[in-house]
Structures are given as C-alpha cells and as structure tokens.
Amino acid sequence: MKKGRIIFLNGVTSAGKTSIVEALQDQEDIFFYVVANDLFQEMIGEKYLQENYWKYLSEVIIMMYHTAKLYSDMGKNVLIDGILVDREEIKPHYHQLLEILKNNPLDIVEVYCPLDICKQRNRIRGDRYETQSQEQYDLMAKNIKYSVRVDTSIYNSEECAKEIIRELFH
C-alpha cells in the first residue's frame, strides 16, 4: 500500500497554520486527516498540564507523530498543525520527528508571519496572550529543512494552501 503524505505546518501561534489547514481541507482534489498540537493537548487533564506542562505536552506530541505515521501507513494524507520547539523535555524534537517518520513521505512547511503581525493577531483573537508568538519563536528548533515556505502576511490562507499543493503535489 502506498503511504500517505504527511505535511507538517510549522509556525508560531497566530502565524496562520490552522487557517491554512482549513483551506487545505477545502481542496477538492486531495483529502487530509488532521492532527494538531491543540487537539492532542486537550487529551491531557488540566491538573496535569498545570503540574508539569512541558513534561505532559512533550509526551503527547510524540504520540501525535506516531498517530500521523499510522494514518500515513494506512495510505491517508495527514496534516500536522504544530510547532517544532527545542525544550529540554523533548530535545532533540526535530530529530525525533524525523526518526519517527523516517519511512514516511514527510514535508515540513514553514508558515511564516512577522512577529509584530502575530502580536496584533493574538490581541484580536483574545484567546492568546500578546507575546505568545515571540515566546514560541524563541523556543523554535533551528536548522529545519523546509520543503516550502508560505508567508501569511502577504498571502491569504487559500493562496498559501494552493502554493503548498502546487509545490508538493504537482
């Protein structure tokens, strides 16, 4: 059986990852299952997140990658909506992702947006704090090999989705 493609959308909060996920799921010629940091984080009880946030989040992130692998192994295309961070609890995060998915077709997409715009988006959203994107940027893994880069300050989510499909599937 042919393995499904795994597309990892990597970027800070309010960069536009989830909007691009929604636009990709609206495509008519390709279907994706979605796994996301936020969805997997909800699997952890609030008590445990407050007790040791990074310990439990790190565990569930690794489980998320194994879930994406399972879907891919079953021939399904997968979108990962997340962020590759370098925290002691999950180091080396990027290399763990590559190891888990070494036998699966993986492309990592950089979802870029200038931090000042992310800050504005965080304020407007109201469910993020203003400096959250900057804090995540400071934690992001370095030297990631990206297949595609999209800039959500220049292009809307539909245009970014079309660029991803064009670059990775045509």
CSV table of C-alpha atoms in Angstrom, one decimal:
chain,number,residue,atom,x,y,z
A,1,MET,CA,0.0,0.0,0.0
A,2,LYS,CA,1.3,3.5,-0.9
A,3,LYS,CA,1.8,5.6,2.2
A,4,GLY,CA,0.0,8.9,2.6
A,5,ARG,CA,1.9,12.2,2.5
A,6,ILE,CA,2.5,14.0,5.8
A,7,ILE,CA,2.6,17.7,5.7
A,8,PHE,CA,3.8,19.4,8.9
A,9,LEU,CA,2.8,23.1,9.1
A,10,ASN,CA,5.4,24.6,11.4
A,11,GLY,CA,5.0,28.1,12.9
A,12,VAL,CA,4.2,30.1,15.9
A,13,THR,CA,0.8,30.8,17.2
A,14,SER,CA,-1.3,33.2,15.0
A,15,ALA,CA,1.1,32.7,12.0
A,16,GLY,CA,-1.9,31.2,10.2
A,17,LYS,CA,-1.4,27.4,10.4
A,18,THR,CA,-5.0,26.5,11.3
A,19,SER,CA,-6.4,28.7,8.7
A,20,ILE,CA,-4.2,27.0,6.1
A,21,VAL,CA,-5.3,23.6,7.4
A,22,GLU,CA,-8.9,24.6,6.8
A,23,ALA,CA,-8.1,25.9,3.3
A,24,LEU,CA,-6.2,22.6,2.5
A,25,GLN,CA,-9.2,20.6,3.7
A,26,ASP,CA,-11.4,22.6,1.3
A,27,GLN,CA,-9.3,21.3,-1.7
A,28,GLU,CA,-11.3,19.1,-4.0
A,29,ASP,CA,-8.5,17.0,-5.4
A,30,ILE,CA,-6.9,15.9,-2.2
A,31,PHE,CA,-8.1,14.9,1.3
A,32,PHE,CA,-6.2,15.3,4.6
A,33,TYR,CA,-6.7,14.0,8.1
A,34,VAL,CA,-5.5,16.5,10.7
A,35,VAL,CA,-3.5,16.0,13.9
A,36,ALA,CA,-2.8,19.2,15.8
A,37,ASN,CA,-0.9,20.1,19.0
A,38,ASP,CA,-4.0,21.8,20.3
A,39,LEU,CA,-6.2,18.7,19.8
A,40,PHE,CA,-3.6,16.4,21.4
A,41,GLN,CA,-3.1,18.8,24.3
A,42,GLU,CA,-6.8,18.5,25.1
A,43,MET,CA,-6.2,14.8,25.9
A,44,ILE,CA,-4.3,15.9,29.0
A,45,GLY,CA,-6.2,16.9,32.1
A,46,GLU,CA,-5.8,20.5,33.1
A,47,LYS,CA,-4.5,19.3,36.5
A,48,TYR,CA,-1.5,17.6,34.9
A,49,LEU,CA,-0.8,20.5,32.5
A,50,GLN,CA,-0.7,22.9,35.5
A,51,GLU,CA,1.5,20.4,37.4
A,52,ASN,CA,4.1,19.9,34.6
A,53,TYR,CA,3.1,21.4,31.3
A,54,TRP,CA,6.1,20.6,29.2
A,55,LYS,CA,6.5,17.0,30.5
A,56,TYR,CA,3.0,16.0,29.5
A,57,LEU,CA,2.9,18.1,26.4
A,58,SER,CA,6.1,16.6,25.2
A,59,GLU,CA,4.7,13.1,25.7
A,60,VAL,CA,1.5,13.8,23.8
A,61,ILE,CA,3.4,15.5,20.9
A,62,ILE,CA,5.4,12.3,20.4
A,63,MET,CA,2.1,10.3,20.4
A,64,MET,CA,0.8,12.7,17.8
A,65,TYR,CA,3.7,11.9,15.5
A,66,HIS,CA,3.0,8.2,15.9
A,67,THR,CA,-0.7,8.9,15.1
A,68,ALA,CA,0.3,10.7,11.9
A,69,LYS,CA,2.6,7.8,11.0
A,70,LEU,CA,-0.3,5.3,11.5
A,71,TYR,CA,-2.6,7.3,9.2
A,72,SER,CA,0.2,7.6,6.6
A,73,ASP,CA,1.0,3.8,6.8
A,74,MET,CA,-2.7,3.3,6.0
A,75,GLY,CA,-2.4,5.3,2.9
A,76,LYS,CA,-4.0,8.5,4.2
A,77,ASN,CA,-2.6,12.0,3.8
A,78,VAL,CA,-2.1,13.9,7.0
A,79,LEU,CA,-1.6,17.5,8.1
A,80,ILE,CA,0.2,18.2,11.3
A,81,ASP,CA,-0.6,21.6,12.8
A,82,GLY,CA,2.2,22.3,15.2
A,83,ILE,CA,5.4,23.8,16.2
A,84,LEU,CA,8.8,22.2,16.5
A,85,VAL,CA,10.3,23.5,19.7
A,86,ASP,CA,13.6,22.9,21.5
A,87,ARG,CA,12.7,22.3,25.1
A,88,GLU,CA,14.8,20.1,27.4
A,89,GLU,CA,11.8,17.8,27.8
A,90,ILE,CA,11.6,17.0,24.1
A,91,LYS,CA,15.1,17.6,22.7
A,92,PRO,CA,16.0,16.8,20.1
A,93,HIS,CA,12.5,17.4,18.9
A,94,TYR,CA,13.1,17.9,15.2
A,95,HIS,CA,15.3,14.8,15.1
A,96,GLN,CA,12.7,12.8,16.9
A,97,LEU,CA,10.1,13.8,14.3
A,98,LEU,CA,12.4,12.7,11.5
A,99,GLU,CA,13.2,9.4,13.2
A,100,ILE,CA,9.5,8.5,13.8
A,101,LEU,CA,8.6,9.4,10.3
A,102,LYS,CA,11.8,8.3,8.5
A,103,ASN,CA,9.9,5.7,6.3
A,104,ASN,CA,7.0,8.1,5.5
A,105,PRO,CA,6.8,10.8,3.0
A,106,LEU,CA,7.2,14.0,5.1
A,107,ASP,CA,7.3,17.6,4.1
A,108,ILE,CA,7.7,20.4,6.5
A,109,VAL,CA,6.2,23.7,5.6
A,110,GLU,CA,7.3,26.9,7.2
A,111,VAL,CA,4.3,29.0,8.0
A,112,TYR,CA,5.9,32.5,8.4
A,113,CYS,CA,4.4,35.7,9.6
A,114,PRO,CA,6.3,38.7,11.0
A,115,LEU,CA,6.1,38.6,14.8
A,116,ASP,CA,4.6,42.1,15.0
A,117,ILE,CA,1.7,40.9,12.9
A,118,CYS,CA,1.3,37.8,15.0
A,119,LYS,CA,1.2,40.0,18.1
A,120,GLN,CA,-1.6,42.0,16.6
A,121,ARG,CA,-3.5,38.8,15.6
A,122,ASN,CA,-3.0,37.5,19.2
A,123,ARG,CA,-4.6,40.7,20.6
A,124,ILE,CA,-7.6,40.4,18.1
A,125,ARG,CA,-8.1,36.7,18.8
A,126,GLY,CA,-8.3,37.2,22.6
A,127,ASP,CA,-7.5,33.6,23.3
A,128,ARG,CA,-3.8,34.1,23.2
A,129,TYR,CA,-1.6,36.5,25.1
A,130,GLU,CA,0.2,39.2,23.2
A,131,THR,CA,3.8,37.9,23.5
A,132,GLN,CA,2.9,34.2,22.9
A,133,SER,CA,4.2,34.2,19.3
A,134,GLN,CA,7.5,35.7,20.4
A,135,GLU,CA,7.9,33.2,23.2
A,136,GLN,CA,7.3,30.3,20.8
A,137,TYR,CA,9.7,31.8,18.2
A,138,ASP,CA,12.4,31.9,20.9
A,139,LEU,CA,11.8,28.2,21.5
A,140,MET,CA,11.6,27.0,17.9
A,141,ALA,CA,14.0,24.4,16.7
A,142,LYS,CA,16.7,25.7,14.4
A,143,ASN,CA,18.1,24.3,11.1
A,144,ILE,CA,14.9,22.7,10.0
A,145,LYS,CA,14.9,21.6,6.4
A,146,TYR,CA,11.7,23.1,4.9
A,147,SER,CA,10.1,21.9,1.6
A,148,VAL,CA,8.0,25.0,1.2
A,149,ARG,CA,7.7,28.4,2.9
A,150,VAL,CA,4.5,30.5,2.9
A,151,ASP,CA,4.1,34.0,4.2
A,152,THR,CA,0.7,34.7,5.6
A,153,SER,CA,1.3,38.4,5.9
A,154,ILE,CA,1.4,38.6,2.1
A,155,TYR,CA,-0.9,35.8,1.0
A,156,ASN,CA,-4.2,34.6,2.5
A,157,SER,CA,-4.8,31.1,3.7
A,158,GLU,CA,-6.4,29.9,0.4
A,159,GLU,CA,-3.4,31.2,-1.6
A,160,CYS,CA,-1.0,29.6,0.8
A,161,ALA,CA,-2.9,26.3,0.6
A,162,LYS,CA,-2.7,26.4,-3.2
A,163,GLU,CA,1.0,27.1,-3.1
A,164,ILE,CA,1.6,24.1,-0.8
A,165,ILE,CA,-0.4,21.8,-3.1
A,166,ARG,CA,1.3,23.2,-6.2
A,167,GLU,CA,4.8,22.7,-4.7
A,168,LEU,CA,4.3,19.3,-3.1
A,169,PHE,CA,1.8,17.5,-5.3
A,170,HIS,CA,2.2,18.8,-8.9
